[in-house]
Amino acid sequence: MQLPFIYEINIESTEMTLPQNNSLAIEATNLNIYYGTFRAVKDVSLKIPQNKVTALIGPSGCGKSTLIRSFNRMNELVPGSHLKGEILFRGENIYAQTVDPVEVRRKIGMVFQKPNPFPKSIYENVAWGAKLNGFKSELGYPNMDEWVEQCLRKAALWDEVKDKLDQSGLSLSGGQQQRLCIARTIAIQPEIILMDEPASALDPIATLKIEELMRELVEEYTIIVVTHNMHQAARVSDYTAFLTMDEDRSGVLVEYGQTNQIFTNPRDSRTEGYITGRYG
Amino acid sequence: MNLKKKHRPGETFIQAFLYFCGIFSIFTTIGIVFEIGKEALLFFGSPGVSLWEFLTGTTWQPQVGEFGVLPLVTSTFITTFFAMLIAIPFGLAIAIYLSEYATIKVKNTIKPILEVLAGIPTVVYGYFALSFMTPILRSIFGADVVDIYNTASAGLVMGILILPLITSMSEDALSAVPRSLREAAVGLGATKLETAVKVVFPAAISGIAAAIIVGISRVVGETMIVALAAGAGPKFTFNPFEGAETMTGHIVRISGGDLSYDSIDYNSLFAIGILLFFITLGLNIISQRIVSRFREVGE
């Protein structure tokens, strides 16, 4: 089989291919997500490991965006959507009656496909969410200024914006805007960062920067990323889940495992077909 | 294949017609301004009348040659203030509810009902002020405090009149805020209220400011309600419970009486008219400035 791109093969870890229970960030069990009567995601069970990058790949319409948006209850903002099944975060079902979706989203942040900074200053973009979450001087950051700087540093944006923090976030380039959105998400101190095609609106250089950033951030956070771009999944992720549509056009999970295994030795013929570019 | 230029008389005709329509509206405006300005100039050219006295005088008594427009201007401002007291908070609250909270079904029910308000003739509003709002004010503040004709009552009812205007313009502005901004806020753990007030509302502020200014110009120019309910006779007062004639109210009352053409009284109405014109023109220019400035920031 000839692969259309180059990547490193990590041979040692082809055995233990699925994440172990003791280090899970979030776990979906028998997840079904509906828009009205249409079932967009069918019976997905997925264990996402801590401090790893997990990529969700698959053809358009396979429900990967719907799936990632269900991890912080963003999907329920779509009128008519509902969900069956469980998503366990720290052992608690985030869809339980007693759970406040606002609190869930403070622990599980999100970066969107199109950079969407607020029409406020760069500083305010980062500080806004932190203030909202009742930022207290903690963790060695006695005041907001230092916290904003720290978040911008972590998002690899500080050097580019340190002299113009009071300018509008919209004055930045697309790639910078996306890193600002990442800084903004870090500022609320989430445990998990969801990224819904974070680089699909960016040029290749900006994309590369985002990918490097993901590799740095994964030291501290768990990252789940939806991507159209298989090269990107191969470059940045530790684990890959491949979804596709079944005969009812519902999204199903075909295969999930370590990224190397998925790309070098797919077990399912549909996965193989997709990653070799035969369809999708 | 023939690539030669074709003669298309239909195209030419339509183009000329549309051009004519555009020009026509401009000429109408010029005509009106010219007519008002001409009469107003006659007024200011009359002996014993000065522009300075007109703008700063506190007595308007054309019979004795006192032409100070301030009594009319203050009552116009008082009625406008009371109208905004109703229209801004309620209009914005309804707009936020409709754009951020209401389901499509509720929205499609409430909007047409609101638009009915805009369809009620202003003369009906005038009597509504007189026979409904004034008695309420009198029962709250006492009949000895509140005159039968008063500027507060007329103002409050004008607020109801422009409620649909402010609501629908602000709602358009709020709905035009991209969904992605709402998602960004919600994704950072903002509640619905925080999203609406701290993100969506500021992002729509230009449209909302424009809505308010258009509302103000509408109220400043509104005639029938103040003519019926605000009282007859200019009076220099800041008490909203006293009757006092506004600029428009004065024009309509005087021009309804037997006034000889080309007298100084007659010409004085045009002086008020041109002042009114400049006030609303100024407001419209401000609103356009606001819209265009914030649009640049927004994109």
Coordinates of C-alpha atoms in Angstrom, one line a residue:
Chain A
M1 CA 0.0 0.0 0.0
Q2 CA 1.4 3.3 -1.0
L3 CA 0.7 6.2 1.4
P4 CA 0.3 9.6 -0.1
F5 CA 2.4 11.3 2.5
I6 CA 5.4 10.8 4.8
Y7 CA 5.2 10.3 8.5
E8 CA 7.1 8.6 11.3
I9 CA 6.2 5.1 12.2
N10 CA 6.3 4.2 15.9
I11 CA 6.7 0.5 15.8
E12 CA 6.9 -0.2 19.6
S13 CA 3.3 0.7 20.3
T14 CA 1.3 -1.3 17.9
E15 CA 0.3 -3.7 20.7
M16 CA -1.5 -1.5 23.3
T17 CA -3.6 0.4 20.9
L18 CA -6.5 1.7 23.0
P19 CA -6.2 4.1 25.9
Q20 CA -6.3 2.6 29.4
N21 CA -9.0 3.3 31.8
N22 CA -6.9 4.9 34.5
S23 CA -5.8 7.9 32.3
L24 CA -9.0 8.9 30.6
A25 CA -10.0 12.5 30.0
I26 CA -13.5 11.9 28.8
E27 CA -15.5 8.9 27.7
A28 CA -18.5 8.6 25.5
T29 CA -20.7 5.5 25.9
N30 CA -23.4 4.4 23.4
L31 CA -23.8 8.0 22.2
N32 CA -26.6 8.7 19.8
I33 CA -27.2 12.3 18.7
Y34 CA -30.3 13.3 16.8
Y35 CA -31.4 16.4 14.9
G36 CA -35.2 16.0 15.1
T37 CA -35.7 12.5 13.8
F38 CA -32.4 12.2 11.9
R39 CA -29.7 10.3 13.8
A40 CA -26.5 12.1 13.1
V41 CA -24.3 10.0 15.4
K42 CA -25.1 6.3 16.0
D43 CA -23.9 4.2 18.9
V44 CA -20.5 5.8 19.4
S45 CA -18.4 4.7 22.3
L46 CA -15.0 6.4 22.6
K47 CA -12.4 6.6 25.4
I48 CA -10.3 9.8 25.1
P49 CA -6.9 9.7 26.9
Q50 CA -5.6 12.4 29.1
N51 CA -2.8 14.7 27.8
K52 CA -3.0 13.3 24.3
V53 CA -4.1 14.7 21.0
T54 CA -7.0 12.7 19.7
A55 CA -8.1 13.3 16.1
L56 CA -11.6 12.7 14.7
I57 CA -11.4 12.1 11.0
G58 CA -13.9 11.1 8.4
P59 CA -15.7 12.3 5.3
S60 CA -18.0 15.4 5.3
G61 CA -21.3 14.7 7.1
C62 CA -20.0 11.8 9.1
G63 CA -21.0 13.5 12.3
K64 CA -17.5 14.3 13.6
S65 CA -18.4 18.0 14.3
T66 CA -21.6 17.0 16.0
L67 CA -19.7 14.5 18.1
I68 CA -17.0 17.0 19.2
R69 CA -19.6 19.6 20.0
S70 CA -21.4 17.1 22.2
F71 CA -18.4 16.9 24.5
N72 CA -19.0 20.3 26.0
R73 CA -22.7 20.5 25.4
M74 CA -22.5 23.0 22.6
N75 CA -24.5 20.9 20.3
E76 CA -27.7 21.3 22.3
L77 CA -27.7 25.0 21.2
V78 CA -28.9 23.7 17.8
P79 CA -32.7 23.7 17.9
G80 CA -34.2 20.3 17.7
S81 CA -31.0 18.4 18.7
H82 CA -31.1 15.8 21.4
L83 CA -28.8 13.1 22.7
K84 CA -29.0 9.6 24.2
G85 CA -26.2 7.9 25.9
E86 CA -23.6 9.1 28.3
I87 CA -20.5 11.2 28.3
L88 CA -18.4 10.7 31.4
F89 CA -16.1 13.5 32.5
R90 CA -14.3 12.9 35.8
G91 CA -16.6 10.0 36.3
E92 CA -19.7 12.1 36.0
N93 CA -22.2 12.1 33.2
I94 CA -22.2 15.6 31.8
Y95 CA -25.7 15.1 30.4
A96 CA -27.2 14.2 33.9
Q97 CA -30.1 16.3 35.0
T98 CA -28.1 17.9 37.8
V99 CA -25.2 19.1 35.6
D100 CA -25.0 22.7 34.6
P101 CA -23.9 23.0 31.0
V102 CA -22.2 26.4 31.7
E103 CA -19.9 24.7 34.2
V104 CA -19.1 21.9 31.8
R105 CA -18.0 24.5 29.2
R106 CA -15.8 26.1 31.7
K107 CA -13.9 22.9 32.1
I108 CA -14.0 21.8 28.5
G109 CA -13.2 24.7 26.2
M110 CA -13.6 25.0 22.5
V111 CA -11.8 26.5 19.5
F112 CA -13.9 26.9 16.4
Q113 CA -13.4 26.4 12.7
K114 CA -13.4 30.0 11.8
P115 CA -11.4 32.3 14.0
N116 CA -14.0 34.2 16.0
P117 CA -12.3 36.7 18.3
F118 CA -14.7 39.2 20.0
P119 CA -14.7 42.7 18.5
K120 CA -12.8 43.8 21.6
S121 CA -9.1 44.5 22.2
I122 CA -6.6 41.7 22.2
Y123 CA -6.2 42.0 26.0
E124 CA -10.0 42.0 26.5
N125 CA -10.4 38.9 24.3
V126 CA -8.2 36.9 26.7
A127 CA -9.3 38.5 29.9
W128 CA -13.0 38.3 29.2
G129 CA -13.5 34.6 29.8
A130 CA -11.1 34.6 32.8
K131 CA -13.1 37.4 34.4
L132 CA -16.3 35.6 33.7
N133 CA -15.0 32.6 35.5
G134 CA -14.1 34.7 38.5
F135 CA -10.3 35.0 38.0
K136 CA -8.6 35.2 41.3
S137 CA -4.9 35.9 41.8
E138 CA -3.7 32.3 41.9
L139 CA -1.2 30.0 40.4
G140 CA 1.5 32.6 40.7
Y141 CA -0.3 35.1 38.5
P142 CA -1.1 37.9 40.9
N143 CA -3.0 40.0 38.5
M144 CA -4.9 39.8 35.2
D145 CA -2.1 41.5 33.2
E146 CA 0.3 38.7 34.0
W147 CA -2.3 36.0 33.4
V148 CA -3.1 37.5 30.0
E149 CA 0.6 37.6 29.2
Q150 CA 1.0 34.0 30.3
C151 CA -2.0 32.8 28.1
L152 CA -0.7 34.7 25.1
R153 CA 2.7 33.1 25.6
K154 CA 1.3 29.7 25.8
A155 CA -0.6 30.4 22.6
A156 CA 2.7 31.5 21.0
L157 CA 1.3 34.9 20.3
W158 CA 2.8 37.1 22.9
D159 CA 5.8 38.3 20.9
E160 CA 3.6 39.3 18.0
V161 CA 1.0 41.3 20.0
K162 CA 2.8 42.5 23.2
D163 CA 3.0 46.1 21.8
K164 CA -0.6 46.3 20.7
L165 CA -2.7 44.7 23.3
D166 CA -5.2 47.4 23.1
Q167 CA -5.9 47.0 19.4
S168 CA -8.9 45.1 18.2
G169 CA -8.6 41.3 18.0
L170 CA -10.0 41.6 14.5
S171 CA -6.9 43.6 13.4
L172 CA -4.9 40.4 13.5
S173 CA -4.3 38.0 10.6
G174 CA -6.4 34.8 10.4
G175 CA -3.7 32.6 12.0
Q176 CA -3.1 35.1 14.8
Q177 CA -6.8 35.4 15.4
Q178 CA -7.0 31.6 15.8
R179 CA -4.1 31.6 18.3
L180 CA -5.8 34.4 20.1
C181 CA -8.9 32.2 20.3
I182 CA -6.7 29.5 21.7
A183 CA -5.2 31.9 24.3
R184 CA -8.7 32.9 25.2
T185 CA -9.7 29.3 25.8
I186 CA -6.6 28.6 27.9
A187 CA -7.4 31.6 30.0
I188 CA -10.4 29.9 31.5
Q189 CA -8.1 27.0 32.6
P190 CA -10.0 24.2 31.0
E191 CA -8.9 20.5 31.3
I192 CA -9.9 19.6 27.8
I193 CA -9.7 21.8 24.6
L194 CA -11.9 20.8 21.8
M195 CA -10.8 22.0 18.3
D196 CA -13.3 21.9 15.5
E197 CA -11.2 22.0 12.3
P198 CA -9.0 24.8 13.8
A199 CA -6.8 25.2 10.8
S200 CA -9.2 24.7 7.9
A201 CA -9.6 28.5 7.3
L202 CA -5.9 29.1 7.5
D203 CA -3.0 29.2 5.1
P204 CA -0.3 26.4 5.3
I205 CA 2.2 28.4 7.4
A206 CA -0.5 29.4 9.9
T207 CA -1.7 25.8 10.0
L208 CA 1.8 24.6 10.8
K209 CA 2.0 27.1 13.7
I210 CA -1.3 25.8 15.1
E211 CA -0.2 22.3 14.8
E212 CA 3.1 23.0 16.7
L213 CA 1.1 24.8 19.3
M214 CA -1.2 21.7 19.7
R215 CA 1.9 19.6 20.4
E216 CA 3.0 22.0 23.1
L217 CA -0.3 22.4 24.7
V218 CA -0.9 18.7 25.0
E219 CA 1.7 18.7 27.9
E220 CA -0.9 20.4 29.9
Y221 CA -4.3 19.8 28.3
T222 CA -6.2 17.1 26.6
I223 CA -6.9 18.0 23.0
I224 CA -9.6 16.6 20.8
V225 CA -9.4 17.8 17.2
V226 CA -11.7 17.4 14.3
T227 CA -10.0 17.6 11.0
H228 CA -10.7 17.1 7.3
N229 CA -7.0 16.9 6.7
M230 CA -5.6 13.4 7.1
H231 CA -2.0 14.7 6.9
Q232 CA -2.8 16.9 9.9
A233 CA -4.3 14.1 11.8
A234 CA -1.2 12.0 11.1
R235 CA 1.1 14.9 12.1
V236 CA -0.4 16.0 15.3
S237 CA -2.5 13.3 16.9
D238 CA -1.6 10.4 19.2
Y239 CA -4.9 8.6 18.7
T240 CA -7.2 8.7 15.7
A241 CA -10.9 7.9 15.4
F242 CA -12.3 7.3 12.0
L243 CA -16.0 7.9 11.5
T244 CA -18.1 7.4 8.4
M245 CA -21.7 7.4 7.3
D246 CA -23.7 4.2 7.4
E247 CA -26.6 3.4 5.0
D248 CA -28.9 5.7 6.9
R249 CA -26.4 8.5 6.6
S250 CA -25.8 8.4 10.4
G251 CA -22.3 8.8 11.6
V252 CA -20.7 5.6 13.0
L253 CA -17.3 5.0 14.5
V254 CA -15.4 2.6 12.3
E255 CA -12.1 2.4 13.9
Y256 CA -10.2 3.9 16.8
G257 CA -6.7 3.4 17.9
Q258 CA -3.2 4.8 17.9
T259 CA -2.6 7.1 15.0
N260 CA 0.3 5.1 13.7
Q261 CA -1.7 2.0 13.7
I262 CA -4.7 3.6 12.0
F263 CA -2.5 5.0 9.2
T264 CA -0.2 2.1 8.7
N265 CA -2.3 -0.9 9.5
P266 CA -6.0 -0.1 9.4
R267 CA -8.1 -3.0 10.4
D268 CA -11.2 -1.9 8.5
S269 CA -11.3 -1.7 4.7
R270 CA -13.3 1.5 5.0
T271 CA -10.6 3.2 7.0
E272 CA -8.0 2.0 4.5
G273 CA -10.1 3.3 1.6
Y274 CA -10.4 6.7 3.2
I275 CA -6.8 7.2 4.2
T276 CA -5.5 6.1 0.9
G277 CA -7.8 8.6 -0.8
R278 CA -10.1 6.1 -2.5
Y279 CA -13.1 8.0 -1.2
G280 CA -14.2 10.8 1.0
Chain B
M1 CA -21.4 34.5 -34.4
N2 CA -22.3 38.1 -34.4
L3 CA -20.5 40.2 -31.7
K4 CA -21.8 43.5 -32.9
K5 CA -23.3 45.9 -30.4
K6 CA -27.0 45.4 -30.2
H7 CA -29.5 48.1 -29.7
R8 CA -31.6 47.4 -26.6
P9 CA -34.3 50.1 -26.3
G10 CA -35.9 48.4 -23.2
E11 CA -32.6 48.6 -21.2
T12 CA -32.1 52.3 -22.1
F13 CA -35.7 53.1 -21.2
I14 CA -35.6 51.4 -17.8
Q15 CA -32.2 53.0 -17.0
A16 CA -33.6 56.4 -17.8
F17 CA -36.7 55.8 -15.8
L18 CA -34.7 54.7 -12.7
Y19 CA -32.4 57.7 -13.1
F20 CA -35.4 60.0 -13.2
C21 CA -36.8 58.5 -10.0
G22 CA -33.6 59.0 -8.2
I23 CA -33.3 62.6 -9.4
F24 CA -36.9 63.3 -8.6
S25 CA -36.5 62.4 -4.9
I26 CA -33.5 64.8 -4.7
F27 CA -35.5 67.6 -6.3
T28 CA -38.4 67.1 -4.0
T29 CA -36.0 67.5 -1.0
I30 CA -34.4 70.5 -2.5
G31 CA -37.9 72.0 -3.3
I32 CA -39.0 71.6 0.3
V33 CA -35.9 73.0 1.8
F34 CA -36.1 75.9 -0.7
E35 CA -39.7 76.7 0.2
I36 CA -39.2 76.5 4.0
G37 CA -35.9 78.4 3.7
K38 CA -37.4 81.2 1.6
E39 CA -40.2 81.9 4.1
A40 CA -37.9 81.5 7.0
L41 CA -35.5 84.1 5.4
L42 CA -38.5 86.5 5.1
F43 CA -39.1 86.0 8.8
F44 CA -35.5 86.7 9.8
G45 CA -35.4 89.6 7.4
S46 CA -38.4 91.3 9.1
P47 CA -37.7 94.3 11.3
G48 CA -37.3 93.6 15.0
V49 CA -36.4 89.9 14.5
S50 CA -32.9 88.6 15.1
L51 CA -31.6 85.1 14.8
W52 CA -29.9 85.4 18.2
E53 CA -33.2 86.4 19.9
F54 CA -35.0 83.7 18.0
L55 CA -32.6 81.0 19.4
T56 CA -32.3 82.3 22.9
G57 CA -35.5 84.1 23.7
T58 CA -37.8 82.5 26.3
T59 CA -41.0 84.0 25.2
W60 CA -42.9 83.2 22.1
Q61 CA -45.7 85.7 21.6
P62 CA -46.0 86.7 17.9
Q63 CA -48.8 89.1 18.7
V64 CA -46.4 91.4 20.6
G65 CA -43.4 90.6 18.5
E66 CA -41.7 88.3 20.9
F67 CA -40.1 85.5 18.9
G68 CA -38.0 83.4 21.3
V69 CA -38.3 79.7 20.2
L70 CA -37.0 78.2 23.5
P71 CA -40.4 77.5 25.1
L72 CA -41.3 75.4 22.0
V73 CA -37.8 73.7 21.9
T74 CA -37.8 72.8 25.6
S75 CA -41.2 71.2 25.4
T76 CA -40.2 69.2 22.4
F77 CA -37.2 68.0 24.3
I78 CA -39.3 67.1 27.4
T79 CA -41.7 65.1 25.3
T80 CA -38.8 63.4 23.5
F81 CA -37.2 62.6 26.9
F82 CA -40.3 60.9 28.1
A83 CA -40.8 59.0 24.9
M84 CA -37.3 57.6 25.2
L85 CA -37.9 56.8 28.8
I86 CA -40.4 54.3 27.5
A87 CA -39.0 53.3 24.2
I88 CA -35.3 52.7 25.0
P89 CA -35.6 50.3 28.0
F90 CA -38.7 48.4 26.7
G91 CA -37.6 48.5 23.1
L92 CA -34.2 47.1 23.8
A93 CA -35.5 44.5 26.3
I94 CA -38.0 43.2 23.8
A95 CA -35.4 43.2 21.1
I96 CA -33.0 41.2 23.2
Y97 CA -35.7 38.8 24.2
L98 CA -36.8 38.3 20.5
S99 CA -33.3 37.8 19.2
E100 CA -31.7 35.8 22.0
Y101 CA -34.4 34.0 23.9
A102 CA -37.6 33.7 21.9
T103 CA -38.3 30.5 19.9
I104 CA -39.1 31.1 16.3
K105 CA -42.8 30.5 17.1
V106 CA -42.9 33.1 19.8
K107 CA -41.0 35.5 17.6
N108 CA -43.4 35.1 14.7
T109 CA -46.3 35.8 17.1
I110 CA -44.9 38.8 18.9
K111 CA -43.5 40.7 16.0
P112 CA -46.7 41.1 14.0
I113 CA -48.5 42.2 17.2
L114 CA -45.9 44.8 17.8
E115 CA -46.2 46.0 14.2
V116 CA -49.9 46.6 14.8
L117 CA -48.8 49.3 17.2
A118 CA -47.0 51.0 14.4
G119 CA -50.2 50.9 12.3
I120 CA -52.4 52.8 14.7
P121 CA -53.2 56.3 13.5
T122 CA -51.4 58.9 15.6
V123 CA -54.7 60.7 16.2
V124 CA -55.9 57.7 18.1
Y125 CA -52.7 57.8 20.1
G126 CA -53.4 61.4 20.9
Y127 CA -56.7 60.6 22.4
F128 CA -55.2 57.6 24.1
A129 CA -52.8 60.0 25.8
L130 CA -55.5 62.4 26.8
S131 CA -58.1 59.9 28.0
F132 CA -55.9 57.1 29.3
M133 CA -52.4 58.2 30.1
T134 CA -53.2 61.6 31.6
P135 CA -55.8 60.1 34.1
I136 CA -53.2 57.5 35.1
L137 CA -50.6 60.2 35.8
R138 CA -53.2 62.3 37.7
S139 CA -54.2 59.4 39.9
I140 CA -50.5 58.7 40.6
F141 CA -49.2 62.2 41.2
G142 CA -52.5 64.0 42.1
A143 CA -54.9 66.0 40.0
D144 CA -53.5 69.2 41.4
V145 CA -50.0 68.4 40.3
V146 CA -50.8 67.1 36.8
D147 CA -52.6 69.3 34.3
I148 CA -55.1 67.9 31.9
Y149 CA -52.8 68.8 29.1
N150 CA -49.2 67.9 29.9
T151 CA -46.0 67.1 28.1
A152 CA -45.3 63.9 30.1
S153 CA -48.4 62.2 29.0
A154 CA -47.8 63.0 25.3
G155 CA -44.2 61.9 25.6
L156 CA -45.0 58.6 27.2
V157 CA -47.5 57.8 24.5
M158 CA -45.1 58.7 21.8
G159 CA -42.7 56.2 23.4
I160 CA -45.3 53.5 22.8
L161 CA -45.7 54.8 19.3
I162 CA -42.0 54.3 18.4
L163 CA -41.6 51.1 20.4
P164 CA -42.1 48.9 17.3
L165 CA -39.6 51.0 15.4
I166 CA -36.9 50.8 18.0
T167 CA -37.6 47.1 18.7
S168 CA -37.5 46.0 15.1
M169 CA -34.4 48.0 14.2
S170 CA -32.5 46.9 17.3
E171 CA -33.7 43.3 16.8
D172 CA -32.3 43.4 13.2
A173 CA -29.0 44.7 14.6
L174 CA -28.8 42.0 17.3
S175 CA -29.8 39.2 14.9
A176 CA -27.1 40.3 12.5
V177 CA -24.4 39.6 15.1
P178 CA -22.7 36.4 13.8
R179 CA -23.6 33.1 15.4
S180 CA -19.9 32.4 15.8
L181 CA -19.5 35.2 18.4
R182 CA -22.3 33.7 20.5
E183 CA -20.7 30.3 20.2
A184 CA -17.4 31.8 21.3
A185 CA -18.9 33.3 24.4
V186 CA -20.9 30.2 25.3
G187 CA -17.9 28.1 24.7
L188 CA -16.0 30.1 27.3
G189 CA -18.6 29.3 29.9
A190 CA -20.8 32.4 29.5
T191 CA -24.4 32.1 30.5
K192 CA -27.1 33.1 28.0
L193 CA -27.5 36.5 29.8
E194 CA -23.8 37.2 29.8
T195 CA -23.6 36.3 26.1
A196 CA -26.5 38.6 25.3
V197 CA -25.5 41.6 27.4
K198 CA -21.7 41.4 27.2
V199 CA -21.0 40.1 23.7
V200 CA -24.1 40.4 21.4
F201 CA -25.3 43.7 22.6
P202 CA -21.9 45.5 22.3
A203 CA -21.4 44.0 18.9
A204 CA -24.8 45.4 17.8
I205 CA -24.3 48.8 19.4
S206 CA -24.1 50.7 16.2
G207 CA -27.4 49.4 14.9
I208 CA -29.0 50.0 18.3
A209 CA -27.7 53.6 18.4
A210 CA -29.0 54.2 15.0
A211 CA -32.4 52.8 16.0
I212 CA -32.5 55.2 19.0
I213 CA -31.6 58.2 16.9
V214 CA -34.1 57.4 14.2
G215 CA -36.7 57.0 17.1
I216 CA -35.7 60.4 18.4
S217 CA -36.1 62.1 15.0
R218 CA -39.5 60.5 14.7
V219 CA -40.6 61.8 18.1
V220 CA -39.3 65.3 17.5
G221 CA -41.3 65.5 14.3
E222 CA -44.4 63.8 15.6
T223 CA -47.3 66.2 15.6
M224 CA -50.8 64.9 16.2
I225 CA -50.2 63.4 19.7
V226 CA -48.6 66.5 21.1
A227 CA -51.2 68.7 19.4
L228 CA -53.9 66.8 21.2
A229 CA -52.4 66.0 24.5
A230 CA -49.4 68.3 25.3
G231 CA -51.4 71.5 25.6
A232 CA -52.0 74.6 23.5
G233 CA -50.0 77.8 24.0
P234 CA -46.2 78.0 24.3
K235 CA -44.9 78.0 27.8
F236 CA -41.4 78.1 29.0
T237 CA -41.3 75.4 31.7
F238 CA -39.3 72.4 32.7
N239 CA -42.2 70.8 34.6
P240 CA -43.5 67.9 32.5
F241 CA -46.9 67.9 34.2
E242 CA -47.7 71.3 32.9
G243 CA -49.2 71.9 29.4
A244 CA -46.7 73.3 26.9
E245 CA -46.8 73.5 23.2
T246 CA -44.0 71.8 21.2
M247 CA -42.6 73.1 17.9
T248 CA -44.8 70.8 15.8
G249 CA -47.8 71.3 18.0
H250 CA -47.5 75.1 17.6
I251 CA -47.1 74.9 13.9
V252 CA -50.2 72.8 13.4
R253 CA -52.4 74.9 15.8
I254 CA -51.4 78.2 14.3
S255 CA -51.6 77.1 10.7
G256 CA -55.1 75.7 11.4
G257 CA -56.3 79.1 12.6
D258 CA -57.0 82.2 10.4
L259 CA -53.6 83.4 9.6
S260 CA -53.0 85.9 6.8
Y261 CA -50.5 84.9 4.2
D262 CA -47.2 86.8 4.4
S263 CA -47.7 88.1 7.8
I264 CA -44.8 87.8 10.2
D265 CA -46.8 85.2 12.3
Y266 CA -47.1 83.1 9.2
N267 CA -43.4 83.4 8.3
S268 CA -42.4 82.6 11.9
L269 CA -43.9 79.1 11.4
F270 CA -41.3 78.5 8.7
A271 CA -38.5 79.6 11.0
I272 CA -39.7 76.9 13.5
G273 CA -40.0 74.5 10.6
I274 CA -36.4 75.0 9.4
L275 CA -35.1 74.6 12.9
L276 CA -37.0 71.3 13.2
F277 CA -35.5 70.3 9.8
F278 CA -32.0 71.0 11.1
I279 CA -32.5 69.1 14.3
T280 CA -33.7 66.0 12.5
L281 CA -31.1 66.4 9.8
G282 CA -28.4 66.6 12.5
L283 CA -29.7 63.5 14.1
N284 CA -29.7 61.6 10.9
I285 CA -26.2 62.6 10.1
I286 CA -25.1 61.5 13.6
S287 CA -26.8 58.1 13.1
Q288 CA -25.1 57.6 9.8
R289 CA -21.8 58.4 11.2
I290 CA -22.3 56.0 14.1
V291 CA -23.4 53.2 11.8
S292 CA -20.5 53.6 9.4
R293 CA -17.9 54.0 12.1
F294 CA -18.9 50.9 14.0
R295 CA -19.3 48.9 10.8
E296 CA -15.5 49.4 10.1
V297 CA -14.7 48.2 13.6
G298 CA -17.0 45.3 13.3
E299 CA -15.5 43.9 10.2

